[in-house]
mmCIF file of C-alpha atoms and ligand atoms in Angstrom:
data_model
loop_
_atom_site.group_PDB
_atom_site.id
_atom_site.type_symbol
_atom_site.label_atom_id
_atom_site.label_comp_id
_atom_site.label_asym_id
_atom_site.label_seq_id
_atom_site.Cartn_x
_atom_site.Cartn_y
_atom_site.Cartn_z
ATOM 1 C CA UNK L 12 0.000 0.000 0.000
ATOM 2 C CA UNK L 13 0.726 3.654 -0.452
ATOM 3 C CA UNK L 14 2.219 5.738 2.582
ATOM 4 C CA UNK L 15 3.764 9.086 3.027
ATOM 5 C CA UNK L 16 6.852 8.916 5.378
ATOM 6 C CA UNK L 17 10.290 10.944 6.031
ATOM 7 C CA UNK L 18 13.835 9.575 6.587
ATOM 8 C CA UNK L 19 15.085 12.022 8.399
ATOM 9 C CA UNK L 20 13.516 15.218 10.509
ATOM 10 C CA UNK L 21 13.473 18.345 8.346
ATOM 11 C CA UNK L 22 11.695 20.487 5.353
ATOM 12 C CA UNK L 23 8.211 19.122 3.799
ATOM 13 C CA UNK L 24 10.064 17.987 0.853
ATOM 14 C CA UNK L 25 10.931 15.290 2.975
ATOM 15 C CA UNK L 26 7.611 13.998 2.983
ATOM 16 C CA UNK L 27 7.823 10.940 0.019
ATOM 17 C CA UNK L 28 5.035 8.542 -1.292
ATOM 18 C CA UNK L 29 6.873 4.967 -0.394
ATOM 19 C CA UNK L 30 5.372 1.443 -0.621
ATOM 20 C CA UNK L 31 4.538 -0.179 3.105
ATOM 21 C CA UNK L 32 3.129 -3.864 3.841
ATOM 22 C CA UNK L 33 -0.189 -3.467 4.957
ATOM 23 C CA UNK L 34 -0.796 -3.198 8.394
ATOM 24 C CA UNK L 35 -1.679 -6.180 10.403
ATOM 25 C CA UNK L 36 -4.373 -5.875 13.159
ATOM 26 C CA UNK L 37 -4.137 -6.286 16.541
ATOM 27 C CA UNK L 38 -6.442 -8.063 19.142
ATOM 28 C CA UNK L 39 -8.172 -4.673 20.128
ATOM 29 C CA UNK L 40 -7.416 -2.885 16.807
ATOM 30 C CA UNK L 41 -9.692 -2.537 13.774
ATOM 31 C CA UNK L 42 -7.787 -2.379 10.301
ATOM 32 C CA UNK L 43 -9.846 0.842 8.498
ATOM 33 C CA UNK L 44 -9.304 1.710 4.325
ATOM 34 C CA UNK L 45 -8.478 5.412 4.935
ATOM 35 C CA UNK L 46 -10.578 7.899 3.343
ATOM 36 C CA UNK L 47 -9.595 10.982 4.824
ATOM 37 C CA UNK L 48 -6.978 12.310 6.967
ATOM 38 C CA UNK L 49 -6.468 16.018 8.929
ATOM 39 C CA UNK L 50 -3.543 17.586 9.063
ATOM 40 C CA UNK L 51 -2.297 19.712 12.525
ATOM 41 C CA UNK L 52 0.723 22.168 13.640
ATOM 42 C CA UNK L 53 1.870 19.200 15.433
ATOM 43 C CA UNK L 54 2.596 17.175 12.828
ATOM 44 C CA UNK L 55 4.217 19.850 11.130
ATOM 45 C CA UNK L 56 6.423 20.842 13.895
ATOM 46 C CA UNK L 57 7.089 16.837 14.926
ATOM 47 C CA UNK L 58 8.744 16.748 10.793
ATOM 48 C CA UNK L 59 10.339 20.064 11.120
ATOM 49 C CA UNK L 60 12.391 18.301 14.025
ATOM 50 C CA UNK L 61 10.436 19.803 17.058
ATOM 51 C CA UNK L 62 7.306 18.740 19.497
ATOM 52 C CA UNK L 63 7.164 15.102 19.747
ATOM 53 C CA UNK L 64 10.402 14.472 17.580
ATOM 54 C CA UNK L 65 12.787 12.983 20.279
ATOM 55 C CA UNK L 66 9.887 10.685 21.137
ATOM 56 C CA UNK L 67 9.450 9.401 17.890
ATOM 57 C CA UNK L 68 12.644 9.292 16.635
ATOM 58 C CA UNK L 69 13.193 5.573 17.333
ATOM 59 C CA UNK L 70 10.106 4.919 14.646
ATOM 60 C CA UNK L 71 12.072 7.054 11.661
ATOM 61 C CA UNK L 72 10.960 6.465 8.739
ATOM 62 C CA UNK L 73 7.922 7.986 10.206
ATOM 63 C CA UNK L 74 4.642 8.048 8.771
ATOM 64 C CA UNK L 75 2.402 10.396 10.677
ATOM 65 C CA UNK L 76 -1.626 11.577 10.915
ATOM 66 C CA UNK L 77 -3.154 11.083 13.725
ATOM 67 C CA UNK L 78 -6.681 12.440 12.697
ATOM 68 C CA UNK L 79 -8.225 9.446 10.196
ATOM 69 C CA UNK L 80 -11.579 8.925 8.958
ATOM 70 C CA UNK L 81 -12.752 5.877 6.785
ATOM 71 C CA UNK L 82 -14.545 2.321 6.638
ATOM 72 C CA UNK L 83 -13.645 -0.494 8.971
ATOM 73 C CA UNK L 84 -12.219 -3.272 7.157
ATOM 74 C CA UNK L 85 -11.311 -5.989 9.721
ATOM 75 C CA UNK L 86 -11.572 -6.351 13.301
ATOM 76 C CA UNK L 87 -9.657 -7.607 16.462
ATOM 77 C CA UNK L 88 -10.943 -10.811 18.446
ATOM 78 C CA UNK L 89 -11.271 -8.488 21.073
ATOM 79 C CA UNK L 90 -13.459 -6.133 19.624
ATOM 80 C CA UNK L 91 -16.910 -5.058 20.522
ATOM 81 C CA UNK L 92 -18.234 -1.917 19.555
ATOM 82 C CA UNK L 93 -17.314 -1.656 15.715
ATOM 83 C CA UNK L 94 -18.120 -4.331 12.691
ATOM 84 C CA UNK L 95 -16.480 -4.685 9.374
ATOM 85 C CA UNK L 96 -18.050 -1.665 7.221
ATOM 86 C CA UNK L 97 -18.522 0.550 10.173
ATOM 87 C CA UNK L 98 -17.530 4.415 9.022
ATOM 88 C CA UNK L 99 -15.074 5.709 12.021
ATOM 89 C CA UNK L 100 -13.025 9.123 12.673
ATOM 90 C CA UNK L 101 -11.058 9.709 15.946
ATOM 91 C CA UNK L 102 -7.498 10.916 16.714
ATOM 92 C CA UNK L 103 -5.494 7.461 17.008
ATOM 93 C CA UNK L 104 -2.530 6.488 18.818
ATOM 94 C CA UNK L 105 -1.735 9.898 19.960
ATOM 95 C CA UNK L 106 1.700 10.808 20.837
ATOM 96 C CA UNK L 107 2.900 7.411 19.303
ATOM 97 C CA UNK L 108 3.813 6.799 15.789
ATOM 98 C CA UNK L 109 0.369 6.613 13.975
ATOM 99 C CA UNK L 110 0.730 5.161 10.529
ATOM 100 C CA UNK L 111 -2.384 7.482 9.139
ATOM 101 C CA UNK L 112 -1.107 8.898 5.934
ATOM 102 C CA UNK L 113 -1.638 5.641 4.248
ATOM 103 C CA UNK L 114 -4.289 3.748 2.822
ATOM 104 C CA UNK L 115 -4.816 1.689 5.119
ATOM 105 C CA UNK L 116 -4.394 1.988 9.069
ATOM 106 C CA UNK L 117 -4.809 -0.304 11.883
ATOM 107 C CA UNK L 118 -6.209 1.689 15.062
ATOM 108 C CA UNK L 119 -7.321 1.158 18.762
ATOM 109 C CA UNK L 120 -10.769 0.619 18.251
ATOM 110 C CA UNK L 121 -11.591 2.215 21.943
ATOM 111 C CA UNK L 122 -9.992 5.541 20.047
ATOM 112 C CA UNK L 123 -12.713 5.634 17.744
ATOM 113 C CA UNK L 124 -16.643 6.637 16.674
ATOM 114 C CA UNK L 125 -18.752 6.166 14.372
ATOM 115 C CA UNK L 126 -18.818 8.561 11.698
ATOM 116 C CA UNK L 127 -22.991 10.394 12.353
ATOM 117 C CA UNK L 128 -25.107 9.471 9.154
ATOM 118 C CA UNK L 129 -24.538 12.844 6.430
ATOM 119 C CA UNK L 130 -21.244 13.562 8.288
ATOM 120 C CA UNK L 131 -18.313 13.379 5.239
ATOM 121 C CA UNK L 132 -15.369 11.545 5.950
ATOM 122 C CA UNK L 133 -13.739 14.898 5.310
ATOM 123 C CA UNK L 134 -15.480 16.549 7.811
ATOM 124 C CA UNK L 135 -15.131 13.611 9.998
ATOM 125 C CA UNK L 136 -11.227 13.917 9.614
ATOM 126 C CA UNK L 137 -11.399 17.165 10.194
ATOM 127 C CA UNK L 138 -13.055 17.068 13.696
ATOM 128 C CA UNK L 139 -10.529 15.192 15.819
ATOM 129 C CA UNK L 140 -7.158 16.431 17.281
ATOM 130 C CA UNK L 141 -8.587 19.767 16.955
ATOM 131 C CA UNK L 142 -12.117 19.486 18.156
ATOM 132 C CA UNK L 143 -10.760 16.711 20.627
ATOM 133 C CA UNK L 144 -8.304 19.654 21.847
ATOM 134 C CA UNK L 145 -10.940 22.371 22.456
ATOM 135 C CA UNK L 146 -13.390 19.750 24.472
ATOM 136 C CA UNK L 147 -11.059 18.584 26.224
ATOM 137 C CA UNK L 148 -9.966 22.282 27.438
ATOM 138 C CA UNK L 149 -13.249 23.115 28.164
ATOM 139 C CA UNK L 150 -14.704 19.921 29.852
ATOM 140 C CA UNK L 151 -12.079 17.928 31.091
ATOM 141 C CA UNK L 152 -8.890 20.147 31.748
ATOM 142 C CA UNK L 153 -10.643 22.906 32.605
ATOM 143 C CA UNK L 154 -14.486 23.776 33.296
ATOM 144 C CA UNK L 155 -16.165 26.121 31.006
ATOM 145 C CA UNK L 156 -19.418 26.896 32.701
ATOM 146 C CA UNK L 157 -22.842 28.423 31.375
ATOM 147 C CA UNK L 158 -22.289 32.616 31.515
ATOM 148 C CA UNK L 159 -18.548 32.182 31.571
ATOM 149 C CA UNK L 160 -16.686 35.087 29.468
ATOM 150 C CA UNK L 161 -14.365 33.083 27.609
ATOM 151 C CA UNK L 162 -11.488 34.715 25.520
ATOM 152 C CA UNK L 163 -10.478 32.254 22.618
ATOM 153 C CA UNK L 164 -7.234 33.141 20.728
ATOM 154 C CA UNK L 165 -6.806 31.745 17.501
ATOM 155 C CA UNK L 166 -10.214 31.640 16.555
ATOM 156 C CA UNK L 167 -10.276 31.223 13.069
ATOM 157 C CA UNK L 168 -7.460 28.136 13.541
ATOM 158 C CA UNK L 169 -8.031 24.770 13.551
ATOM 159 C CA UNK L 170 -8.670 24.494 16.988
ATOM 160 C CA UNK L 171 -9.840 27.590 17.947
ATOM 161 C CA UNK L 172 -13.103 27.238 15.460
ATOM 162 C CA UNK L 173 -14.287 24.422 17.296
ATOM 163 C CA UNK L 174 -13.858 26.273 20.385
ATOM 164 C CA UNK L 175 -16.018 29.168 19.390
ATOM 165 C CA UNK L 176 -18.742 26.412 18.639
ATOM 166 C CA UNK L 177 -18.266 24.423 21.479
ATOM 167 C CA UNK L 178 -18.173 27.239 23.663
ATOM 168 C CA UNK L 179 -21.493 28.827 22.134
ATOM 169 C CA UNK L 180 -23.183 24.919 23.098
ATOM 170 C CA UNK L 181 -21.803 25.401 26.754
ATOM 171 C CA UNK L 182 -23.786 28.961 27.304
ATOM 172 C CA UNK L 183 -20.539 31.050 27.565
ATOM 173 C CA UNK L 184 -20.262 34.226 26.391
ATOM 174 C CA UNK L 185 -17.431 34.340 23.414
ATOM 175 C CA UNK L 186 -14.501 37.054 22.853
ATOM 176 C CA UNK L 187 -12.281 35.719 19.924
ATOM 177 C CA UNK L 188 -9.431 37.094 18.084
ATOM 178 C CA UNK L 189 -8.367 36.579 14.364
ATOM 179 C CA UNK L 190 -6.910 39.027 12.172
ATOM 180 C CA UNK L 191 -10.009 41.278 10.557
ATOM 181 C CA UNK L 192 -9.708 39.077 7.424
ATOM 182 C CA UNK L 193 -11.482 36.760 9.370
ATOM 183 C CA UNK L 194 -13.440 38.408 11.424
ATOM 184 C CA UNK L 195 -16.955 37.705 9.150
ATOM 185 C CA UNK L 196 -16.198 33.819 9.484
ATOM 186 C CA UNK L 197 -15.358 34.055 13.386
ATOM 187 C CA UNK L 198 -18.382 35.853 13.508
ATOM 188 C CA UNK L 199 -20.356 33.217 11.658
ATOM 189 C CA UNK L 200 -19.209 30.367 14.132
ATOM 190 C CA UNK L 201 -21.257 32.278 17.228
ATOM 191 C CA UNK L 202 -18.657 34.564 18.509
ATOM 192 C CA UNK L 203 -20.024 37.560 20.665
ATOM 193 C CA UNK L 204 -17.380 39.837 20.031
ATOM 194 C CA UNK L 205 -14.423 39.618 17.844
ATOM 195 C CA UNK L 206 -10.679 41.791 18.421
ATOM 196 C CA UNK L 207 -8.623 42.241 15.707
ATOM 197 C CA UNK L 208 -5.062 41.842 17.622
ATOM 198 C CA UNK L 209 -2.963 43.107 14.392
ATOM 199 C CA UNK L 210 -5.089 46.060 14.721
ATOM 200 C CA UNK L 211 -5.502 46.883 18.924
ATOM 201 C CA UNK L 212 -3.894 45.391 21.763
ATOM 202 C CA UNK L 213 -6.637 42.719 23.023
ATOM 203 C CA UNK L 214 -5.481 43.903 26.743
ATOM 204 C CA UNK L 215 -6.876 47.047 26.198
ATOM 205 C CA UNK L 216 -10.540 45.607 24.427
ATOM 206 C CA UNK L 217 -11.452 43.189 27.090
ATOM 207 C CA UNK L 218 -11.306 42.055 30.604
ATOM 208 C CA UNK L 219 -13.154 40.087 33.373
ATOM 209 C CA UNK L 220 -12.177 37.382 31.763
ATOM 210 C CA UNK L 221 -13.296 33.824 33.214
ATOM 211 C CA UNK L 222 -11.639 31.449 31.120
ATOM 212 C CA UNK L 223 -8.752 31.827 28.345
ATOM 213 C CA UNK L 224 -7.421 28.980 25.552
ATOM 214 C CA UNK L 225 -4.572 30.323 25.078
ATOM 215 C CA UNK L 226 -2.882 29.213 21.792
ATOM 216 C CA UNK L 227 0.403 31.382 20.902
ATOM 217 C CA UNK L 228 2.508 31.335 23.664
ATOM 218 C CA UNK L 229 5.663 33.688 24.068
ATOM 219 C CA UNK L 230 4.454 36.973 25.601
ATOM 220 C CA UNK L 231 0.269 36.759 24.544
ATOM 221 C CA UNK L 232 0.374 33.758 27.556
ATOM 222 C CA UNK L 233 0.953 37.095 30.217
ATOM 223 C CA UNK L 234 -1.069 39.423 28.487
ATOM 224 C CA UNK L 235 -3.761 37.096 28.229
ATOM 225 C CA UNK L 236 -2.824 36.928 32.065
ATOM 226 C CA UNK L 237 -3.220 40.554 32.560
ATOM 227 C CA UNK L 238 -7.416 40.068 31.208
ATOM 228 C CA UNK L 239 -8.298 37.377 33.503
ATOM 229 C CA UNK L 240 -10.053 37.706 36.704
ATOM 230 C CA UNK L 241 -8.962 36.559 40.024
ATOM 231 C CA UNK L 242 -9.324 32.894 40.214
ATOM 232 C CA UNK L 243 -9.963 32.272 36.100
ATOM 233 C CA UNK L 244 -8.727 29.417 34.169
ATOM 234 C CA UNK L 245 -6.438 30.062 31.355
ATOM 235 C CA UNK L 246 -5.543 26.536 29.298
ATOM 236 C CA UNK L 247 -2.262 27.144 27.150
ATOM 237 C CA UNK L 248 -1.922 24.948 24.312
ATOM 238 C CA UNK L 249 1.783 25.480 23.413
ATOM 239 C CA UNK L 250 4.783 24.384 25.116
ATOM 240 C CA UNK L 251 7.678 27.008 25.940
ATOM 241 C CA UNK L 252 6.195 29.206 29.249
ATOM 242 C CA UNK L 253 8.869 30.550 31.343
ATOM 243 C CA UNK L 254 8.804 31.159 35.377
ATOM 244 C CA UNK L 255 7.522 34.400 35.013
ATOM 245 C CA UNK L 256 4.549 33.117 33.312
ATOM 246 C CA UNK L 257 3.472 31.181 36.017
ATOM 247 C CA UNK L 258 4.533 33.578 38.311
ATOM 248 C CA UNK L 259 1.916 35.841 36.827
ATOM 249 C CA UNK L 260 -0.407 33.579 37.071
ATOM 250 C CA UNK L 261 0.232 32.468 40.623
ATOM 251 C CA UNK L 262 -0.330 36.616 41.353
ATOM 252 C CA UNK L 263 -3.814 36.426 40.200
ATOM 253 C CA UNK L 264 -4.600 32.695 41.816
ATOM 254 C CA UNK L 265 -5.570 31.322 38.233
ATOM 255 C CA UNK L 266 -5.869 27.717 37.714
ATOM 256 C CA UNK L 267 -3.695 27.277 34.833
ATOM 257 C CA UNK L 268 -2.902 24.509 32.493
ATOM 258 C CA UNK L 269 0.531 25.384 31.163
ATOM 259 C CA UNK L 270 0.529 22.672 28.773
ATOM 260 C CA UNK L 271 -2.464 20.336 28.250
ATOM 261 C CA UNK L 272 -1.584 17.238 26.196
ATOM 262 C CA UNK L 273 -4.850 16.384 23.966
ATOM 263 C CA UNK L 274 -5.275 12.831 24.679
ATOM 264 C CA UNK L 275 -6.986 10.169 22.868
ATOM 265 C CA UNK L 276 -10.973 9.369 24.058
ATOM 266 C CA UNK L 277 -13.353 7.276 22.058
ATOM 267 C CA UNK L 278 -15.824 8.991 24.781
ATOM 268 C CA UNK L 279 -14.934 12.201 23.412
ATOM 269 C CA UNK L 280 -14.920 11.427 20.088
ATOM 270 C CA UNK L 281 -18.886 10.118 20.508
ATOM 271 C CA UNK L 282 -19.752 13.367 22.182
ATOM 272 C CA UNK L 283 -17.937 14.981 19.016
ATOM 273 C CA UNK L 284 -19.838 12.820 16.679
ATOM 274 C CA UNK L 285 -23.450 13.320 18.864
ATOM 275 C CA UNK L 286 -22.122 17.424 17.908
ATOM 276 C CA UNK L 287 -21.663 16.708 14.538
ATOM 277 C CA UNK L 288 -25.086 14.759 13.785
ATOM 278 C CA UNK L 289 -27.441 17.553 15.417
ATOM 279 C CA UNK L 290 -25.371 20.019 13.452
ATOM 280 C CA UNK L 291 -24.010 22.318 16.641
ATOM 281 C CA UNK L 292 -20.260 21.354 15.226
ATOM 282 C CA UNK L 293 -19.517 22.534 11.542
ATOM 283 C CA UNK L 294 -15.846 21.804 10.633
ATOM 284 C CA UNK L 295 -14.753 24.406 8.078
ATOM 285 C CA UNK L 296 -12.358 22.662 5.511
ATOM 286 C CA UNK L 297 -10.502 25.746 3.818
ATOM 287 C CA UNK L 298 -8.092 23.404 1.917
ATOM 288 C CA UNK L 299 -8.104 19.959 0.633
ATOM 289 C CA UNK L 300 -4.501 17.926 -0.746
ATOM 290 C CA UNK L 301 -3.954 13.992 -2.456
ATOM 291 C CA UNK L 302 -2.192 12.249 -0.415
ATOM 292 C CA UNK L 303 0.846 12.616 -2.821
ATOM 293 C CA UNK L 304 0.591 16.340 -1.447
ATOM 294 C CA UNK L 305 1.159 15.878 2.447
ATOM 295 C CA UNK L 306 4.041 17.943 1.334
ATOM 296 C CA UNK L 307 2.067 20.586 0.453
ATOM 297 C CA UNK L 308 -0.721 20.174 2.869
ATOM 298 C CA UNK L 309 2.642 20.686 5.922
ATOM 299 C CA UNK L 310 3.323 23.942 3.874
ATOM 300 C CA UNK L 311 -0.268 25.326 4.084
ATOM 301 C CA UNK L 312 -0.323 24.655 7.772
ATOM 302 C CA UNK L 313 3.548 25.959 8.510
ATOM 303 C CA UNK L 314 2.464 29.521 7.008
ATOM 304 C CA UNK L 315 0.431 30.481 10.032
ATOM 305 C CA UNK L 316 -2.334 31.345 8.221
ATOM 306 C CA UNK L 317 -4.672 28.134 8.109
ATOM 307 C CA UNK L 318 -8.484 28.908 8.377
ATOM 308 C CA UNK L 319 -10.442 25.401 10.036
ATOM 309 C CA UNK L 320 -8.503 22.725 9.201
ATOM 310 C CA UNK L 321 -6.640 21.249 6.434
ATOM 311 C CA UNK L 322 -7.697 17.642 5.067
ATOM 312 C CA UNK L 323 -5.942 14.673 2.646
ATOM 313 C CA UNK L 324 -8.607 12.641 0.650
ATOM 314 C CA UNK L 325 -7.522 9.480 -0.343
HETATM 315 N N1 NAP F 3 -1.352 21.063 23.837
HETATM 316 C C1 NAP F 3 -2.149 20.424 23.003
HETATM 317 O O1 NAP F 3 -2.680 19.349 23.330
HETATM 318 C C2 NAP F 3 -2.446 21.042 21.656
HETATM 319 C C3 NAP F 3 -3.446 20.495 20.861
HETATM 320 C C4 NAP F 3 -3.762 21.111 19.655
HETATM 321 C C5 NAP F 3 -3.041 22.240 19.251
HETATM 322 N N2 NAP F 3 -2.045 22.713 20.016
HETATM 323 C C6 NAP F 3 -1.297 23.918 19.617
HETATM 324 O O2 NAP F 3 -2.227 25.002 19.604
HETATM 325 C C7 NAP F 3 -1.850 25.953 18.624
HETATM 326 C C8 NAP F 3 -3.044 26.247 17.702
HETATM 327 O O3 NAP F 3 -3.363 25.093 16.937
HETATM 328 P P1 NAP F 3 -4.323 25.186 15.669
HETATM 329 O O4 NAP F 3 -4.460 23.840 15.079
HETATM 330 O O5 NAP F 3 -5.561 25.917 16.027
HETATM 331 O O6 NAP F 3 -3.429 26.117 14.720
HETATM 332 P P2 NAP F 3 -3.764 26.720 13.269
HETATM 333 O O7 NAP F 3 -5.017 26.146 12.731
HETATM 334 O O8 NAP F 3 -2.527 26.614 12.449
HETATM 335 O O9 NAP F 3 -3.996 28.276 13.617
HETATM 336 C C9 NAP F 3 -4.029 29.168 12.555
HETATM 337 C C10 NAP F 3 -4.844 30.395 12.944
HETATM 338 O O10 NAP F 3 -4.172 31.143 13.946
HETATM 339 C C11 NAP F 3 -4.534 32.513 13.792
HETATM 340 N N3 NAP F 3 -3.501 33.314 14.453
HETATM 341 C C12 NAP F 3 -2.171 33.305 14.207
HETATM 342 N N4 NAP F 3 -1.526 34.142 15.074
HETATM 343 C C13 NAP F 3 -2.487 34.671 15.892
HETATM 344 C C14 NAP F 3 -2.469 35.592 16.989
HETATM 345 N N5 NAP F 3 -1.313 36.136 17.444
HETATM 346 N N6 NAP F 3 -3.638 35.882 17.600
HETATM 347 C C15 NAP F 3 -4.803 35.361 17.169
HETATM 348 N N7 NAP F 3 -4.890 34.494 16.117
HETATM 349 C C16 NAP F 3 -3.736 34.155 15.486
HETATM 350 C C17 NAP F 3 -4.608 32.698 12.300
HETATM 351 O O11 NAP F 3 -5.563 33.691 12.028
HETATM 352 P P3 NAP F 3 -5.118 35.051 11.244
HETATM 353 O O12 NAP F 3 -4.588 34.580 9.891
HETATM 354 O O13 NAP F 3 -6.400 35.803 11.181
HETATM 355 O O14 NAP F 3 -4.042 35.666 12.093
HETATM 356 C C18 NAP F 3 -5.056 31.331 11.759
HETATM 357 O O15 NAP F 3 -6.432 31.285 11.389
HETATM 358 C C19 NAP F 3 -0.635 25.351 17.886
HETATM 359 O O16 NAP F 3 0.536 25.857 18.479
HETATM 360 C C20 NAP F 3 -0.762 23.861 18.195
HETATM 361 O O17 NAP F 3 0.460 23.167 18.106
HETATM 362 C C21 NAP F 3 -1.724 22.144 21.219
#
């Protein structure tokens, strides 16, 4: 079968169709023909050399995507909840290597959903790692509660759409910043307000805030400190805070998260299908690669820039 893998750590180019046996299935696994696969920062900065590199290192060549969506085509003895030509998403294997830019992948079946009837196995794809991340901020690392002003940075990424939506569904009241290219499409996701933070200083636009997701790092992790109110929750998605960051946040008595790890949930991934199938989650898809073009896909998502999520279709 067809895979995309790297040799070595480094630029997208390194990203190469190659020829793999096909993967054999485990007692609790189910073997699925991929259909589609999502693409995230962290699997760009894992080939660039960075994030989960060391980890993986031992696994090089490496074939990565965690995010997978597509039809089950053999199951584990020990295997329960899925059948052969069940349609399944979910975020597999995640931090280990996860074999997903392929054709074919073999996954934990306790990692997966089924895919809601009318859901795409695009949009399926598209609603893991990310949508995973912001539910797990809100309702497992942290506690988003009805009324809550929540300040979501990012909010026209990947994760940070899903947030805006998942936030709306949990009664909070929404302040999201994008550049003011986006502003129209953070707007159409539910957002109460929207900052333009190439435009204003977001310290000076808002305050009182109950609950941050906090996705640059660097110096927006104590500004976004500076907004909060005594005893928030601010949930910081990349690594790299220094002492003085927590110190800030120890000032103010925050409960802080200073680097949740997204983990893999079948759970979760049924509450983000049960989202999907009454229509309160909408992944936006903004750009769409063969899976000869990972390379490309890595480039798209390395500029900054990405609006919702990026997607392979096999
Ligand atoms: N810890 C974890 O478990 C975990 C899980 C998932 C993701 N992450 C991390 O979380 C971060 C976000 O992930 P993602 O998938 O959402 O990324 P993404 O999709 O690549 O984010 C791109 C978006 O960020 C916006 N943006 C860029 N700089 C901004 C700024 N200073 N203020 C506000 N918006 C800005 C851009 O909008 P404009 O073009 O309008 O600026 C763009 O729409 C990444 O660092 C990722 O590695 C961590």
């Amino acid at each position: 079968m067809k895979v995309v893998a790297f040799e070595e750590f480094g630029a997208a180019g390194n990203l190469q169709l190659a020829d793999r046996p096909m993967p054999t299935c485990g007692p609790d696994d189910v073997l699925i023909k991929t259909a589609a696969v999502s693409v995230n920062p962290v699997d760009v900065k894992t080939r660039q050399g960075e994030a989960l590199a060391s980890q993986l290192e031992h696994a090089l060549p490496l074939v990565l995507g965690w995010d997978i969506a597509g039809k089950v085509v053999a199951v584990g003895r020990n295997v329960q909840n899925l059948s052969e030509g069940d349609d399944v998403f979910g975020m597999i294997l995640f931090p280990k290597p996860p074999n997903g830019y392929a054709q074919y992948v073999a996954a934990p079946a306790d990692e997966l959903a089924l895919i809601p009837a009318g859901v795409s196995y695009e949009a399926a794809a598209a609603s893991t790692l990310a949508a995973l991340t912001a539910w797990q901020a809100f309702t497992h690392f942290g506690e988003l509660k009805a009324g809550d002003r929540v300040l979501i940075h990012a909010a026209s990424g990947g994760v940070g759409h899903f947030a805006v939506q998942m936030a709306k569904r949990l009664g909070a009241y929404v302040i999201a910043t994008s550049s003011a290219k986006n502003k129209a499409f953070v707007e159409s996701l539910g957002a109460d307000e929207h900052i333009d933070y190439t435009a204003v200083k977001f310290e000076d636009e808002t305050g009182d805030i109950d609950f941050c997701l906090e996705t640059q790092g660097g110096p927006q992790f104590q500004r976004s400190v500076s907004v909060m109110r005594d005893g928030g929750t601010i949930i910081n998605l990349p690594s790299g805070l220094v002492d003085s960051d927590r110190e800030a946040a120890e000032r103010k008595g925050l409960f802080v998260n200073y680097f949740m790890h997204v983990f893999p949930s079948g759970e979760n991934m049924r509450e983000i299908a049960a989202m999907l199938g009454d229509g309160t989650l909408v992944p936006h898809i903004s750009e769409r690669f063969a899976l000869e073009d990972v390379a490309a896909a890595h480039e798209h998502i390395e500029s900054g820039r990405t609006v919702g999520k990026v997607v392979i279709s096999l």
